[in-house]
């Protein structure tokens, strides 16, 4: 069974789908921070000889050491934060509801949820070269609730996921109608 | 000699390290609190903390070799003509 922090978990509720953005998204971020980390080295390789007298000056070199330390510490921090952002942006489909959890910065976490039976329409979309080639895209879930549209962003296999959600919604609606029928008989 | 003591930069550096540690704490807290503690998640947290400690130790090694009593002169010094 899939395990994750589930807000307001209902009794016996099972996680059916636990979705994050495609790995390509986190790889692009890692690639970006790697390039940023390599930039000073490239600069030193190109301009090393010209910069040498400046960098080895007894008053400048301490500041350069501090700057390099801060530079790499913060690149490391930002890269880690990119991972945290990626890891904590989650879309969960359980056997009762869909949950949208988005980490927007360190101190802003948005959680919205909707019951499966309220879902009216599910659409999948591929947009762009990488999206088409690597099979990731967006799934739009139209609901009848307060939060009219749920968007699963850059998830892998969007078409397959959309079909799976439609199937779950149908099962949930059937289950509810059976349960309501039973309630009417007993009353 | 009138000038700026380079230790000022050291204190600014310490402030940046303080902010780094604070944000590290928040990030790790978020992962532990809101992500499931799987082996992969714990490994990433341990790897991140390990690398951070290593970077701080390397920085400490180089920073420890610097004479922080030096002063950057503001008033230009004129060498004796004789």
Coordinates of C-alpha atoms in Angstrom, one line a residue:
Chain A
X1 CA 0.0 0.0 0.0
X2 CA 1.2 3.5 -0.8
X3 CA 2.1 5.5 2.3
X4 CA 2.2 9.3 2.7
X5 CA 1.0 12.0 5.1
X6 CA -2.7 12.2 4.4
X7 CA -4.6 15.2 5.8
X8 CA -7.9 14.2 7.6
X9 CA -7.5 10.6 6.8
X10 CA -10.8 8.7 6.9
X11 CA -11.2 5.3 8.5
X12 CA -10.1 2.6 6.1
X13 CA -9.2 5.1 3.4
X14 CA -6.6 3.7 0.9
X15 CA -4.3 5.7 -1.3
X16 CA -4.7 4.5 -4.9
X17 CA -2.5 7.0 -6.7
X18 CA 0.3 9.1 -5.2
X19 CA 1.5 11.4 -8.0
X20 CA 4.4 13.8 -8.2
X21 CA 5.8 15.7 -11.1
X22 CA 7.8 13.7 -13.7
X23 CA 11.5 13.1 -12.8
X24 CA 12.5 15.1 -15.7
X25 CA 11.4 18.2 -13.8
X26 CA 13.6 17.6 -10.8
X27 CA 16.5 16.6 -13.2
X28 CA 16.3 20.0 -14.9
X29 CA 16.5 21.7 -11.5
X30 CA 19.5 19.6 -10.5
X31 CA 21.1 20.4 -13.9
X32 CA 20.5 24.1 -13.4
X33 CA 22.1 24.1 -9.9
X34 CA 25.0 22.0 -11.2
X35 CA 25.7 24.6 -13.9
X36 CA 25.5 27.4 -11.4
X37 CA 28.0 25.5 -9.2
X38 CA 30.4 24.9 -12.1
X39 CA 30.3 28.5 -13.2
X40 CA 33.0 29.9 -10.9
X41 CA 35.3 26.9 -11.8
X42 CA 34.8 27.7 -15.5
X43 CA 35.5 31.3 -14.9
X44 CA 38.7 30.4 -13.0
X45 CA 39.8 28.1 -15.8
X46 CA 39.2 30.9 -18.4
X47 CA 40.5 33.9 -16.4
X48 CA 42.6 32.1 -13.8
X49 CA 45.9 33.7 -14.7
X50 CA 44.6 37.2 -14.9
X51 CA 42.7 36.8 -11.6
X52 CA 45.6 35.2 -9.7
X53 CA 47.3 38.4 -8.4
X54 CA 43.9 39.7 -7.3
X55 CA 42.8 36.5 -5.6
X56 CA 46.1 35.9 -3.8
X57 CA 46.2 39.4 -2.3
X58 CA 46.5 39.1 1.5
X59 CA 43.4 41.3 2.1
X60 CA 41.3 40.0 -0.7
X61 CA 41.8 36.3 -0.3
X62 CA 40.0 36.0 3.1
X63 CA 36.9 37.6 1.5
X64 CA 37.2 35.3 -1.5
X65 CA 37.3 32.3 0.8
X66 CA 34.2 33.5 2.7
X67 CA 32.4 34.3 -0.6
X68 CA 33.1 30.8 -2.1
X69 CA 32.0 29.1 1.1
X70 CA 28.7 31.1 1.1
X71 CA 28.2 30.6 -2.6
X72 CA 28.4 26.8 -2.4
X73 CA 26.5 26.5 0.8
X74 CA 23.6 28.4 -0.7
X75 CA 23.7 26.5 -4.0
X76 CA 23.5 23.3 -1.9
X77 CA 20.6 24.8 0.1
X78 CA 18.6 26.0 -3.0
X79 CA 19.2 22.6 -4.7
X80 CA 17.8 20.8 -1.6
X81 CA 14.9 23.2 -1.4
X82 CA 14.1 22.4 -5.1
X83 CA 14.0 18.8 -4.1
X84 CA 11.8 19.5 -1.0
X85 CA 9.4 21.5 -3.3
X86 CA 9.3 18.6 -5.8
X87 CA 8.9 16.0 -3.2
X88 CA 6.1 17.7 -1.3
X89 CA 4.0 18.8 -4.3
X90 CA 1.8 15.7 -4.3
X91 CA -1.5 14.8 -5.8
X92 CA -3.2 11.9 -4.1
X93 CA -6.2 9.9 -5.2
X94 CA -7.7 7.7 -2.6
X95 CA -10.8 5.4 -2.8
X96 CA -12.9 8.4 -1.5
X97 CA -11.4 11.6 -2.7
X98 CA -8.7 13.5 -4.6
X99 CA -6.2 15.7 -2.6
X100 CA -4.1 18.4 -4.0
X101 CA -1.1 19.3 -1.8
X102 CA 1.2 22.1 -3.0
X103 CA 4.2 23.4 -1.2
X104 CA 4.6 27.1 -2.3
X105 CA 7.8 28.2 -0.7
X106 CA 8.8 27.2 2.8
X107 CA 5.9 28.7 4.7
X108 CA 3.0 28.3 2.3
X109 CA 1.3 25.0 2.0
X110 CA -1.9 24.6 0.2
X111 CA -4.1 21.6 0.6
X112 CA -7.4 21.1 -1.2
X113 CA -9.6 18.1 -1.5
X114 CA -12.7 16.9 -3.2
X115 CA -14.9 13.8 -3.0
X116 CA -14.7 11.5 -5.9
X117 CA -18.4 11.5 -6.6
X118 CA -18.3 15.2 -7.2
X119 CA -15.9 14.9 -10.1
X120 CA -17.6 15.7 -13.4
X121 CA -14.9 15.6 -16.0
X122 CA -11.2 14.5 -16.3
X123 CA -9.0 15.8 -19.1
X124 CA -5.3 15.0 -19.9
X125 CA -3.0 17.2 -21.8
X126 CA 0.5 17.0 -23.3
X127 CA 2.1 20.2 -24.2
X128 CA 5.6 20.7 -25.7
X129 CA 8.3 18.5 -27.1
X130 CA 9.7 17.1 -23.8
X131 CA 6.2 16.5 -22.5
X132 CA 5.3 14.5 -25.7
X133 CA 8.6 12.6 -25.9
X134 CA 8.9 11.8 -22.2
X135 CA 5.2 11.1 -21.7
X136 CA 4.3 13.6 -19.0
X137 CA 1.6 16.2 -18.9
X138 CA -1.3 17.8 -17.0
X139 CA -4.5 16.3 -15.8
X140 CA -7.5 18.7 -15.3
X141 CA -10.2 17.5 -13.0
X142 CA -13.4 19.4 -13.1
X143 CA -15.5 19.1 -10.0
X144 CA -18.8 20.5 -8.8
X145 CA -17.4 21.7 -5.5
X146 CA -16.0 25.0 -4.2
X147 CA -12.6 24.2 -5.7
X148 CA -13.9 23.8 -9.3
X149 CA -10.7 22.6 -11.0
X150 CA -7.9 20.4 -9.7
X151 CA -4.8 20.4 -11.8
X152 CA -2.2 17.6 -11.6
X153 CA 0.8 19.3 -13.1
X154 CA 3.6 17.6 -15.1
X155 CA 2.7 14.1 -14.0
X156 CA 3.9 11.0 -15.8
X157 CA 1.4 9.0 -17.9
X158 CA -1.4 11.7 -17.8
X159 CA -3.7 9.8 -20.2
X160 CA -3.4 6.6 -18.2
X161 CA -3.9 8.5 -14.9
X162 CA -7.0 10.3 -16.3
X163 CA -8.6 6.9 -17.3
X164 CA -7.8 5.5 -13.9
X165 CA -9.5 8.4 -12.1
X166 CA -12.6 8.2 -14.4
X167 CA -12.8 4.5 -13.5
X168 CA -12.5 5.2 -9.8
X169 CA -15.1 8.0 -10.0
X170 CA -17.5 5.5 -11.7
X171 CA -16.9 2.9 -9.1
X172 CA -17.4 5.4 -6.3
X173 CA -20.7 6.7 -7.8
X174 CA -22.0 3.2 -8.2
X175 CA -21.0 2.4 -4.6
X176 CA -22.8 5.5 -3.3
X177 CA -26.0 4.8 -5.3
X178 CA -26.0 1.2 -3.9
X179 CA -25.5 2.5 -0.4
X180 CA -28.3 5.2 -0.8
X181 CA -30.6 2.5 -2.2
X182 CA -29.9 0.4 0.9
X183 CA -30.6 3.4 3.2
X184 CA -34.0 4.0 1.5
X185 CA -35.0 0.3 1.9
X186 CA -34.1 0.3 5.6
X187 CA -36.1 3.6 6.3
Chain B
X1 CA 46.1 52.6 10.9
X2 CA 42.6 53.7 10.1
X3 CA 40.6 51.1 8.2
X4 CA 38.0 48.3 8.1
X5 CA 38.9 45.2 10.1
X6 CA 38.4 42.2 7.9
X7 CA 36.8 40.4 10.9
X8 CA 33.6 42.3 9.9
X9 CA 33.3 40.0 6.8
X10 CA 33.7 37.1 9.1
X11 CA 30.7 38.2 11.2
X12 CA 28.7 38.8 8.1
X13 CA 29.7 35.3 6.9
X14 CA 28.5 33.8 10.3
X15 CA 25.1 35.6 9.8
X16 CA 24.8 33.9 6.4
X17 CA 25.7 30.5 7.9
X18 CA 23.1 31.1 10.6
X19 CA 20.4 31.7 7.9
X20 CA 21.7 28.6 6.0
X21 CA 21.3 26.5 9.2
X22 CA 17.8 27.9 9.9
X23 CA 16.5 27.2 6.4
X24 CA 18.1 23.8 6.5
X25 CA 16.2 23.1 9.6
X26 CA 12.9 24.2 8.0
X27 CA 13.5 22.1 4.9
X28 CA 14.3 19.0 6.9
X29 CA 11.3 19.6 9.2
X30 CA 9.0 19.8 6.2
X31 CA 10.4 16.6 4.7
X32 CA 10.0 14.8 8.1
X33 CA 6.6 16.3 8.9
X34 CA 4.9 16.1 5.5
X35 CA 6.7 13.4 3.6
X36 CA 6.6 9.8 4.5
X37 CA 9.8 8.6 6.2
X38 CA 10.9 6.1 3.6
X39 CA 14.4 4.9 3.3
X40 CA 14.9 7.1 0.2
X41 CA 13.7 10.2 2.0
X42 CA 15.8 9.5 5.1
X43 CA 18.9 8.8 2.9
X44 CA 18.4 12.1 1.1
X45 CA 18.1 14.0 4.4
X46 CA 21.2 12.2 5.8
X47 CA 23.2 12.9 2.6
X48 CA 22.2 16.5 2.6
X49 CA 23.2 17.0 6.3
X50 CA 26.4 15.0 5.7
X51 CA 27.4 17.2 2.7
X52 CA 26.5 20.4 4.6
X53 CA 28.7 19.4 7.5
X54 CA 31.5 18.5 5.1
X55 CA 31.2 21.9 3.3
X56 CA 31.2 23.7 6.7
X57 CA 34.3 21.7 7.8
X58 CA 36.2 22.5 4.7
X59 CA 35.3 26.2 5.0
X60 CA 36.3 26.1 8.6
X61 CA 39.7 24.6 7.7
X62 CA 40.4 27.5 5.3
X63 CA 38.9 30.2 7.4
X64 CA 41.0 29.0 10.4
X65 CA 44.2 29.8 8.5
X66 CA 43.3 33.5 8.0
X67 CA 44.6 36.2 10.2
X68 CA 41.4 38.1 11.1
X69 CA 43.3 40.9 12.9
X70 CA 44.1 42.5 9.5
X71 CA 42.7 45.8 8.5
X72 CA 41.8 47.1 5.1
X73 CA 43.2 50.7 5.1
X74 CA 40.8 53.5 4.2
X75 CA 43.4 56.3 4.3
X76 CA 46.0 55.8 1.6
X77 CA 49.4 55.0 3.0
X78 CA 52.4 56.9 1.6
X79 CA 55.7 55.2 1.5
X80 CA 58.7 57.1 2.8
X81 CA 60.5 58.8 0.0
X82 CA 63.9 58.5 1.7

